[in-house]
């Protein structure tokens, strides 16, 4: 008699981020409404939805920028609900904002070094950046093709170049997962191709799991393994790019048919 083995269960060990029933209200407005989602190790997951759907607010809850009103958030097997932002960042979660947050008056290289010290302000007062930090900064500058601009003030670069700098800044801390809020927003088409390559390479070669919000549908359909769609704070769909593209609720949300 052969005993049939149950297939191995997919364990939570593979899940990097999980939200359960996350809700965020601003006064009477429910900006994020009981959202469940998860991102597994190695995935590139897209988060889409019309303007005001609650995408950035959900990011803010995950990163600890805003406290969620309800629900639970896990990073790996640790519950991070209510943790301060710097502690979540220190635990391996990197983030890029919708508006770039480079230090405009600092040089490009100084921006990278500052970002490495941002999570360790106390030590940064006493220590010069170590060799490893300087080497990593130069390595990342070369990677995003900004090494020729290392000593230029960041504020003098184009918006697209500032986005690449911010991408490199987020990688300084070697995050396990990187949350990107509309990385392709406002940058020109030739740079979008470059950015697609960088994100893919970072995912495969640096082993960084990616969760990204994107307004540019071609971009997100091309890069994401899996997509969540939000509308009015609610999760309305989840699936592969193909599934999402033909999902009635997603089409309705985008065309404003309801
Ligand atoms: P998205 O990123 O999907 O465009 P947001 O998360 O920025 O949407 O916003 C979701 C809703 O919450 C919108 O109606 C927005 O006006 C509102 N909102 C976002 N942030 C705040 C805030 N700090 N205070 C009040 N309302 C906010
Ligand atoms: Mg937003």
PDB file of N, CA and C and ligand atoms in Angstrom, residues 24-27 29-32 48-60 66 98 181-182 213 215 230 233, ligand 1:
ATOM      1  N   UNK A  24      -7.171  52.301   6.997  1.00  0.00           N
ATOM      2  CA  UNK A  24      -6.706  53.635   7.389  1.00  0.00           C
ATOM      3  C   UNK A  24      -7.776  54.661   7.040  1.00  0.00           C
ATOM      4  N   UNK A  25      -8.183  55.433   8.024  1.00  0.00           N
ATOM      5  CA  UNK A  25      -9.206  56.472   7.811  1.00  0.00           C
ATOM      6  C   UNK A  25      -8.597  57.845   7.982  1.00  0.00           C
ATOM      7  N   UNK A  26      -9.089  58.783   7.179  1.00  0.00           N
ATOM      8  CA  UNK A  26      -8.783  60.193   7.400  1.00  0.00           C
ATOM      9  C   UNK A  26     -10.120  60.856   7.688  1.00  0.00           C
ATOM     10  N   UNK A  27     -10.422  61.134   8.937  1.00  0.00           N
ATOM     11  CA  UNK A  27     -11.751  61.637   9.278  1.00  0.00           C
ATOM     12  C   UNK A  27     -12.783  60.627   8.833  1.00  0.00           C
ATOM     13  N   UNK A  29     -13.258  59.634   5.777  1.00  0.00           N
ATOM     14  CA  UNK A  29     -12.851  58.945   4.543  1.00  0.00           C
ATOM     15  C   UNK A  29     -12.082  57.669   4.861  1.00  0.00           C
ATOM     16  N   UNK A  30     -12.542  56.545   4.300  1.00  0.00           N
ATOM     17  CA  UNK A  30     -11.798  55.292   4.480  1.00  0.00           C
ATOM     18  C   UNK A  30     -10.829  55.175   3.304  1.00  0.00           C
ATOM     19  N   UNK A  31      -9.592  55.581   3.530  1.00  0.00           N
ATOM     20  CA  UNK A  31      -8.609  55.626   2.433  1.00  0.00           C
ATOM     21  C   UNK A  31      -8.113  54.233   2.070  1.00  0.00           C
ATOM     22  N   UNK A  32      -7.987  53.367   3.070  1.00  0.00           N
ATOM     23  CA  UNK A  32      -7.615  51.967   2.856  1.00  0.00           C
ATOM     24  C   UNK A  32      -8.597  51.135   3.657  1.00  0.00           C
ATOM     25  N   UNK A  48      -1.970  48.728  -8.408  1.00  0.00           N
ATOM     26  CA  UNK A  48      -2.542  49.722  -9.318  1.00  0.00           C
ATOM     27  C   UNK A  48      -3.895  50.197  -8.791  1.00  0.00           C
ATOM     28  N   UNK A  49      -4.417  51.228  -9.439  1.00  0.00           N
ATOM     29  CA  UNK A  49      -5.720  51.757  -9.058  1.00  0.00           C
ATOM     30  C   UNK A  49      -5.783  53.220  -9.439  1.00  0.00           C
ATOM     31  N   UNK A  50      -6.995  53.732  -9.663  1.00  0.00           N
ATOM     32  CA  UNK A  50      -7.134  55.131 -10.065  1.00  0.00           C
ATOM     33  C   UNK A  50      -6.589  56.078  -8.990  1.00  0.00           C
ATOM     34  N   UNK A  51      -6.396  57.333  -9.360  1.00  0.00           N
ATOM     35  CA  UNK A  51      -5.967  58.345  -8.405  1.00  0.00           C
ATOM     36  C   UNK A  51      -6.857  58.366  -7.184  1.00  0.00           C
ATOM     37  N   UNK A  52      -6.249  58.409  -6.012  1.00  0.00           N
ATOM     38  CA  UNK A  52      -7.032  58.476  -4.785  1.00  0.00           C
ATOM     39  C   UNK A  52      -7.525  57.126  -4.299  1.00  0.00           C
ATOM     40  N   UNK A  53      -7.074  56.038  -4.939  1.00  0.00           N
ATOM     41  CA  UNK A  53      -7.540  54.690  -4.578  1.00  0.00           C
ATOM     42  C   UNK A  53      -7.021  54.231  -3.212  1.00  0.00           C
ATOM     43  N   UNK A  54      -5.948  54.880  -2.741  1.00  0.00           N
ATOM     44  CA  UNK A  54      -5.398  54.487  -1.439  1.00  0.00           C
ATOM     45  C   UNK A  54      -4.047  53.786  -1.519  1.00  0.00           C
ATOM     46  N   UNK A  55      -3.440  53.796  -2.701  1.00  0.00           N
ATOM     47  CA  UNK A  55      -2.181  53.074  -2.908  1.00  0.00           C
ATOM     48  C   UNK A  55      -1.045  53.629  -2.035  1.00  0.00           C
ATOM     49  N   UNK A  56      -0.848  54.937  -2.105  1.00  0.00           N
ATOM     50  CA  UNK A  56       0.250  55.527  -1.319  1.00  0.00           C
ATOM     51  C   UNK A  56      -0.030  55.401   0.173  1.00  0.00           C
ATOM     52  N   UNK A  57      -1.298  55.514   0.551  1.00  0.00           N
ATOM     53  CA  UNK A  57      -1.648  55.380   1.970  1.00  0.00           C
ATOM     54  C   UNK A  57      -1.354  53.963   2.465  1.00  0.00           C
ATOM     55  N   UNK A  58      -1.648  52.962   1.653  1.00  0.00           N
ATOM     56  CA  UNK A  58      -1.322  51.584   2.026  1.00  0.00           C
ATOM     57  C   UNK A  58       0.195  51.432   2.193  1.00  0.00           C
ATOM     58  N   UNK A  59       0.961  52.020   1.264  1.00  0.00           N
ATOM     59  CA  UNK A  59       2.429  52.014   1.410  1.00  0.00           C
ATOM     60  C   UNK A  59       2.825  52.637   2.745  1.00  0.00           C
ATOM     61  N   UNK A  60       2.223  53.798   3.034  1.00  0.00           N
ATOM     62  CA  UNK A  60       2.583  54.508   4.269  1.00  0.00           C
ATOM     63  C   UNK A  60       2.292  53.679   5.514  1.00  0.00           C
ATOM     64  N   UNK A  66       2.642  56.069   8.477  1.00  0.00           N
ATOM     65  CA  UNK A  66       1.347  56.358   9.114  1.00  0.00           C
ATOM     66  C   UNK A  66       0.914  55.118   9.885  1.00  0.00           C
ATOM     67  N   UNK A  98       6.869  58.924  -4.019  1.00  0.00           N
ATOM     68  CA  UNK A  98       6.296  59.420  -5.273  1.00  0.00           C
ATOM     69  C   UNK A  98       7.010  60.714  -5.692  1.00  0.00           C
ATOM     70  N   UNK A 181       7.042  53.929  -5.168  1.00  0.00           N
ATOM     71  CA  UNK A 181       5.781  54.616  -5.443  1.00  0.00           C
ATOM     72  C   UNK A 181       5.900  55.374  -6.762  1.00  0.00           C
ATOM     73  N   UNK A 182       5.300  54.842  -7.798  1.00  0.00           N
ATOM     74  CA  UNK A 182       5.317  55.411  -9.154  1.00  0.00           C
ATOM     75  C   UNK A 182       6.731  55.762  -9.635  1.00  0.00           C
ATOM     76  N   UNK A 213       4.004  50.633  -6.944  1.00  0.00           N
ATOM     77  CA  UNK A 213       2.797  51.318  -7.397  1.00  0.00           C
ATOM     78  C   UNK A 213       3.130  51.903  -8.753  1.00  0.00           C
ATOM     79  N   UNK A 215       1.381  53.975 -12.311  1.00  0.00           N
ATOM     80  CA  UNK A 215       0.274  54.525 -13.058  1.00  0.00           C
ATOM     81  C   UNK A 215       0.379  54.136 -14.531  1.00  0.00           C
ATOM     82  N   UNK A 230      -6.578  48.326  -6.472  1.00  0.00           N
ATOM     83  CA  UNK A 230      -7.374  48.983  -5.439  1.00  0.00           C
ATOM     84  C   UNK A 230      -8.308  49.982  -6.089  1.00  0.00           C
ATOM     85  N   UNK A 233     -10.105  52.507  -1.833  1.00  0.00           N
ATOM     86  CA  UNK A 233      -9.519  51.895  -0.644  1.00  0.00           C
ATOM     87  C   UNK A 233      -9.664  50.388  -0.568  1.00  0.00           C
TER      88      UNK A 233
HETATM   89  P1  LIG B   1      -3.335  57.034  -4.392  1.00  0.00           P
HETATM   90  O1  LIG B   1      -1.913  56.933  -3.968  1.00  0.00           O
HETATM   91  O2  LIG B   1      -3.961  55.724  -4.761  1.00  0.00           O
HETATM   92  O3  LIG B   1      -3.549  58.049  -5.480  1.00  0.00           O
HETATM   93  P2  LIG B   1      -3.732  58.101  -1.714  1.00  0.00           P
HETATM   94  O4  LIG B   1      -3.372  56.975  -0.845  1.00  0.00           O
HETATM   95  O5  LIG B   1      -2.719  59.189  -1.871  1.00  0.00           O
HETATM   96  O6  LIG B   1      -4.200  57.555  -3.144  1.00  0.00           O
HETATM   97  O7  LIG B   1      -5.057  58.772  -1.172  1.00  0.00           O
HETATM   98  C1  LIG B   1      -6.209  58.021  -0.851  1.00  0.00           C
HETATM   99  C2  LIG B   1      -7.261  58.948  -0.311  1.00  0.00           C
HETATM  100  O8  LIG B   1      -6.879  59.445   0.971  1.00  0.00           O
HETATM  101  C3  LIG B   1      -7.504  60.184  -1.185  1.00  0.00           C
HETATM  102  O9  LIG B   1      -8.865  60.504  -1.136  1.00  0.00           O
HETATM  103  C4  LIG B   1      -6.656  61.247  -0.500  1.00  0.00           C
HETATM  104  O10 LIG B   1      -7.174  62.527  -0.729  1.00  0.00           O
HETATM  105  C5  LIG B   1      -6.775  60.856   0.956  1.00  0.00           C
HETATM  106  N1  LIG B   1      -5.590  61.207   1.745  1.00  0.00           N
HETATM  107  C6  LIG B   1      -4.333  60.746   1.518  1.00  0.00           C
HETATM  108  N2  LIG B   1      -3.495  61.223   2.456  1.00  0.00           N
HETATM  109  C7  LIG B   1      -4.246  61.991   3.295  1.00  0.00           C
HETATM  110  C8  LIG B   1      -3.942  62.761   4.478  1.00  0.00           C
HETATM  111  N3  LIG B   1      -2.713  62.796   4.980  1.00  0.00           N
HETATM  112  N4  LIG B   1      -4.971  63.428   5.063  1.00  0.00           N
HETATM  113  C9  LIG B   1      -6.216  63.350   4.566  1.00  0.00           C
HETATM  114  N5  LIG B   1      -6.579  62.655   3.467  1.00  0.00           N
HETATM  115  C10 LIG B   1      -5.595  61.984   2.840  1.00  0.00           C
END
